[in-house]
N, CA and C of each residue as an Amber inpcrd file, in Angstrom:
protein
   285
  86.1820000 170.5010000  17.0950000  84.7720000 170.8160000  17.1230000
  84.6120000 172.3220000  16.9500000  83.8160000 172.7940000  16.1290000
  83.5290000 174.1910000  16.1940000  82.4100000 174.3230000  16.0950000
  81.7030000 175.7640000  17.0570000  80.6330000 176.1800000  17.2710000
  79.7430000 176.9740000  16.6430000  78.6250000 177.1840000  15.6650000
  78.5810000 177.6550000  14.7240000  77.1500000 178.8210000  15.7690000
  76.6690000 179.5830000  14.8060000  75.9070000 180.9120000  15.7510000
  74.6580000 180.0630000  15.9760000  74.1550000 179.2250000  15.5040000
  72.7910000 178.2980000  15.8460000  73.5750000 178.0810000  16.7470000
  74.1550000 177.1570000  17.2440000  74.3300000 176.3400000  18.3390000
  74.0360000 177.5930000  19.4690000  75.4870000 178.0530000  19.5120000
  75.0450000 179.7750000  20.4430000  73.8290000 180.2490000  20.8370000
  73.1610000 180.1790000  19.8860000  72.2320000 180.7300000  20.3130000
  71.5390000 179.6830000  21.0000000  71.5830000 178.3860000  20.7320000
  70.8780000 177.2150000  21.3900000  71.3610000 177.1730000  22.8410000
  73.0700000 177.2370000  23.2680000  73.1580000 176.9830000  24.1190000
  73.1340000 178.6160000  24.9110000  72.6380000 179.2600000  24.4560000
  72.5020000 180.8090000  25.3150000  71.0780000 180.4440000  25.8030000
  69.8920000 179.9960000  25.2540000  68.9200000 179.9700000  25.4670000
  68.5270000 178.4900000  26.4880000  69.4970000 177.5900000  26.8280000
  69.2940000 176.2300000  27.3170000  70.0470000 177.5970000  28.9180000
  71.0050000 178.1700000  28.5930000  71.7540000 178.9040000  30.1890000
  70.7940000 179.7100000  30.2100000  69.5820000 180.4040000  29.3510000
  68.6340000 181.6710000  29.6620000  69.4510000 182.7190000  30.1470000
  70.2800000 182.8100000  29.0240000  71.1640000 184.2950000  28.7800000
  70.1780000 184.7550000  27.4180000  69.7120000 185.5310000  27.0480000
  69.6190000 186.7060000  26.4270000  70.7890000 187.2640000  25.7900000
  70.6390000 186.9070000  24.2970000  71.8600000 187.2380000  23.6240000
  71.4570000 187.8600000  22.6350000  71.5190000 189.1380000  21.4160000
  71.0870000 189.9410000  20.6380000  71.7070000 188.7590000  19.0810000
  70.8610000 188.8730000  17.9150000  71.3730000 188.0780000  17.3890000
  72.1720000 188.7500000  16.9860000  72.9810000 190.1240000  16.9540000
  74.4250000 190.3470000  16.2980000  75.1560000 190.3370000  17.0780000
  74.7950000 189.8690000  18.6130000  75.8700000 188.9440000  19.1970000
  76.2820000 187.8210000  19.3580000  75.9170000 187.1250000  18.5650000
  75.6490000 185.5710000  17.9970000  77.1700000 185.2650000  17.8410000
  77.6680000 185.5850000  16.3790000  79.0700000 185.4310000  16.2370000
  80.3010000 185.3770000  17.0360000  79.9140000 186.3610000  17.9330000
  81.1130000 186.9270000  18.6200000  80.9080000 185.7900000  19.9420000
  79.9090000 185.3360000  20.8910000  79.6850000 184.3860000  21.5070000
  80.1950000 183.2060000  20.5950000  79.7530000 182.3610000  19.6670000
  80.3350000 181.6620000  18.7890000  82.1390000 181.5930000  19.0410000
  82.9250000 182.4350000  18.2860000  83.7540000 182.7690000  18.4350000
  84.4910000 182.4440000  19.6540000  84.0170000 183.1550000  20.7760000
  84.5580000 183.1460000  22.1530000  84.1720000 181.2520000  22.7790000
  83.2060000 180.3670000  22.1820000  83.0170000 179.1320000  22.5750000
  84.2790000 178.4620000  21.7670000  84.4540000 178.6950000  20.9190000
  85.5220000 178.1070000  19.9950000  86.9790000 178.3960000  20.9080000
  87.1360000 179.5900000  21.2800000  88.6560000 179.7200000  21.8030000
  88.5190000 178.8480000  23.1070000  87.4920000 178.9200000  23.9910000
  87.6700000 177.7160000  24.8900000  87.5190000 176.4000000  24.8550000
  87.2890000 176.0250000  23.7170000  87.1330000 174.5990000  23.3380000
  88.7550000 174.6430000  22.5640000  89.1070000 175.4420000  21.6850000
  90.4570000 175.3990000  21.6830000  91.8090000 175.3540000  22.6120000
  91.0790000 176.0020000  23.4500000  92.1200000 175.6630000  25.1690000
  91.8400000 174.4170000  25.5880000  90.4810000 174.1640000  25.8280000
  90.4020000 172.8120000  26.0990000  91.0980000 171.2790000  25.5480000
  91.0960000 171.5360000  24.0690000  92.2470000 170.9350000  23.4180000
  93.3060000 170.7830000  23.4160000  93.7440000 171.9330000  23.8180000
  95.4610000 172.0970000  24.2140000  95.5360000 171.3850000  25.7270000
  94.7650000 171.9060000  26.6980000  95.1210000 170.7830000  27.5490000
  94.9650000 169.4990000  27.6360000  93.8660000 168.7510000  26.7460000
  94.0350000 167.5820000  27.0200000  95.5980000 167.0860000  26.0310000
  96.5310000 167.6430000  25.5410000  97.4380000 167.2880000  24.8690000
  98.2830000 167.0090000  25.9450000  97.9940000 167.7960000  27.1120000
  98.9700000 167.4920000  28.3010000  98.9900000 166.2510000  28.4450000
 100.3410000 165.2460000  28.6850000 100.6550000 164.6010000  29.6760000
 100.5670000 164.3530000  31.3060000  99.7820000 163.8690000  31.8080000
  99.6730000 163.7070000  32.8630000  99.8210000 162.6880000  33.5340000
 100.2330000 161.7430000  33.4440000 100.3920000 160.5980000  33.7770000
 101.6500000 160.3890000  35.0240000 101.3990000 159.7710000  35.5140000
 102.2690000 160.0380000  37.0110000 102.1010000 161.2860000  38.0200000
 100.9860000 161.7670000  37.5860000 101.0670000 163.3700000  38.1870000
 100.1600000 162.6590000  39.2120000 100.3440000 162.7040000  41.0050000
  99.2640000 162.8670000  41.7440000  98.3220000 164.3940000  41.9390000
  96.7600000 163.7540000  41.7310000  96.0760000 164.7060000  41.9180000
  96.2880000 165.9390000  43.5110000  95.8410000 167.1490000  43.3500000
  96.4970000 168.1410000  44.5430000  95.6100000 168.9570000  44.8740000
  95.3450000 169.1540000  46.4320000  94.0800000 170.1400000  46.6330000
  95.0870000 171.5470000  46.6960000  96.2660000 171.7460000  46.3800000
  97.3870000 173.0580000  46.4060000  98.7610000 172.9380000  45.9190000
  98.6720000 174.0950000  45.8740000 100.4480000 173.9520000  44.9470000
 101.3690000 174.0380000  46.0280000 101.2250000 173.9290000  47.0090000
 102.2130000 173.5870000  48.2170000 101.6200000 172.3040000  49.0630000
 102.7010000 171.0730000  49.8830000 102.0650000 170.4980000  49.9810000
 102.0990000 170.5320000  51.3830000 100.4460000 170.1970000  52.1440000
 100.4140000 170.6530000  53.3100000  99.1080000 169.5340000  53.8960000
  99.1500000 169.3510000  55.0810000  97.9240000 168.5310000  55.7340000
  97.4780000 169.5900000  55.9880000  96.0530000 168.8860000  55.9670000
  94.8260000 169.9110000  56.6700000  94.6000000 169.4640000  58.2760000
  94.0140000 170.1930000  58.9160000  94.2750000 170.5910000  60.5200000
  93.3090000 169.4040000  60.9540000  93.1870000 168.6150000  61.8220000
  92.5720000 167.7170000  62.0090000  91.9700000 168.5350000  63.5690000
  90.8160000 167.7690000  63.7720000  90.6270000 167.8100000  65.7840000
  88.9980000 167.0350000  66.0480000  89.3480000 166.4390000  67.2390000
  88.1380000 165.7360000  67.9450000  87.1490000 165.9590000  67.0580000
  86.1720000 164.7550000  66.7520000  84.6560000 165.1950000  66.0780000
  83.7010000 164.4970000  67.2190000  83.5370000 165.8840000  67.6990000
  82.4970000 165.9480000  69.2320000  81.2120000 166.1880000  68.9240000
  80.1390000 165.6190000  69.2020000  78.7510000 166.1410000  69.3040000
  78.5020000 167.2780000  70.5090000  78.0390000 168.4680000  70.0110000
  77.7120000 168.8040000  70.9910000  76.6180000 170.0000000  70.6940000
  75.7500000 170.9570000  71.7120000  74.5840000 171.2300000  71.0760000
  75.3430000 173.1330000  70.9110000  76.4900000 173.1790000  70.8770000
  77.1930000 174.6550000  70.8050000  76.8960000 175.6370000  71.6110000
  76.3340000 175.5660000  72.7690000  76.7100000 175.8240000  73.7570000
  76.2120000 177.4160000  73.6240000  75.1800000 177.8390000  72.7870000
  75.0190000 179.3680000  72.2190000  73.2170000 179.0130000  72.2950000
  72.5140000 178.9850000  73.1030000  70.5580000 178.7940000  72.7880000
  70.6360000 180.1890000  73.1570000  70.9910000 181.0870000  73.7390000
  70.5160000 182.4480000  74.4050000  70.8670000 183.2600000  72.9210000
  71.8190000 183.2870000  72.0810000  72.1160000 184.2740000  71.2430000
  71.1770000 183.3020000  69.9520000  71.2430000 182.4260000  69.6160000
  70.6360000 182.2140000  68.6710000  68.8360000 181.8260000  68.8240000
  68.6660000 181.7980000  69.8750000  67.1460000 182.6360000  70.1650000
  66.7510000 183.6380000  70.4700000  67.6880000 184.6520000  70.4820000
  67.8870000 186.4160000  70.2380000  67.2670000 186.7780000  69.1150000
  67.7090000 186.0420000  67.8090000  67.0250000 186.3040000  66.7760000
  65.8130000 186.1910000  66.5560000  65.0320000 185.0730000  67.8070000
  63.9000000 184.4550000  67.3970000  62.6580000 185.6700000  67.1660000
  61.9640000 186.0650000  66.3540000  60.5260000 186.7540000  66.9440000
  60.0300000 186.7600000  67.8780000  59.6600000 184.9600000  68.2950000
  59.4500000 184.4460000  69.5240000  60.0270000 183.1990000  70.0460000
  60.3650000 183.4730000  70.9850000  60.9290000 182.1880000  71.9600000
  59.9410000 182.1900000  72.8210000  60.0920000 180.2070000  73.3780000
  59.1890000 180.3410000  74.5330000  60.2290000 178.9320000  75.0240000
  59.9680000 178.9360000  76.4780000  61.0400000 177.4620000  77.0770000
  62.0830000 177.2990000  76.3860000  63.2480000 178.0640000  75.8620000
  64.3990000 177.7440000  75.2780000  64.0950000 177.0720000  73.6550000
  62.9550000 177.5250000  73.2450000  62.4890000 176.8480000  71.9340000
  61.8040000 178.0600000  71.2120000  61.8700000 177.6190000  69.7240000
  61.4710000 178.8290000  68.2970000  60.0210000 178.2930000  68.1570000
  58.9880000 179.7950000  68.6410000  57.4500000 179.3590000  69.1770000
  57.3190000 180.1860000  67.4380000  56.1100000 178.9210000  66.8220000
  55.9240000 179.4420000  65.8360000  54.3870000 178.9000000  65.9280000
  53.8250000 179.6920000  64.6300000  52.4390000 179.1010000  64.7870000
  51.3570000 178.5100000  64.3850000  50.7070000 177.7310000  64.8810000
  50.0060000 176.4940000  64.2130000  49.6290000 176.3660000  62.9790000
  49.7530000 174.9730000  62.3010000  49.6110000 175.4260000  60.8260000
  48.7990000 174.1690000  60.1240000  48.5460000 173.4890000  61.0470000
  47.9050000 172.0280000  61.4330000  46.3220000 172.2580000  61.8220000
  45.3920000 172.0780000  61.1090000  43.9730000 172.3080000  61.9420000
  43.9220000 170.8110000  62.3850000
């Protein structure tokens, strides 16, 4: 597949990049070499390969899934403007 400077410019304007049209080509160009990589990898073989969240292989850390309300209302109603009774007092917006 190759990308010709219409398209470019089509798909610069679908991302709302702002592209000069004598930078048309050179965008062009640069879509082509990654669609050319892209090609080369799907030539890869992969088959038998299990998928991997890392190139080392390792479990992730497990622990209790507790409800709880975090144990922090004094610092995170520090921030509030206003607090009132342990609650974020805001104001009416309901007639």
């Amino acid at each position: 597949m190759s990308i010709d400077t219409e398209t470019a410019a089509r798909v610069a304007k679908l991302a709302r990049i702002r592209v000069e049209d004598e930078a048309l080509p050179a965008l062009a160009e640069e879509f082509n070499t990654i669609l050319g990589f892209i090609e080369q990898l799907n030539e890869v073989d992969v088959s038998g390969v299990e998928p991997m969240t890392s190139v080392t292989p390792m479990r992730l850390k497990r622990r209790e899934d507790e409800v709880t309300d975090g144990h922090q209302q004094d610092k995170v109603l520090s921030n509030a403007p206003d607090a009132r009774e342990g609650f974020f007092a805001v104001p009416k917006v309901v007639e």
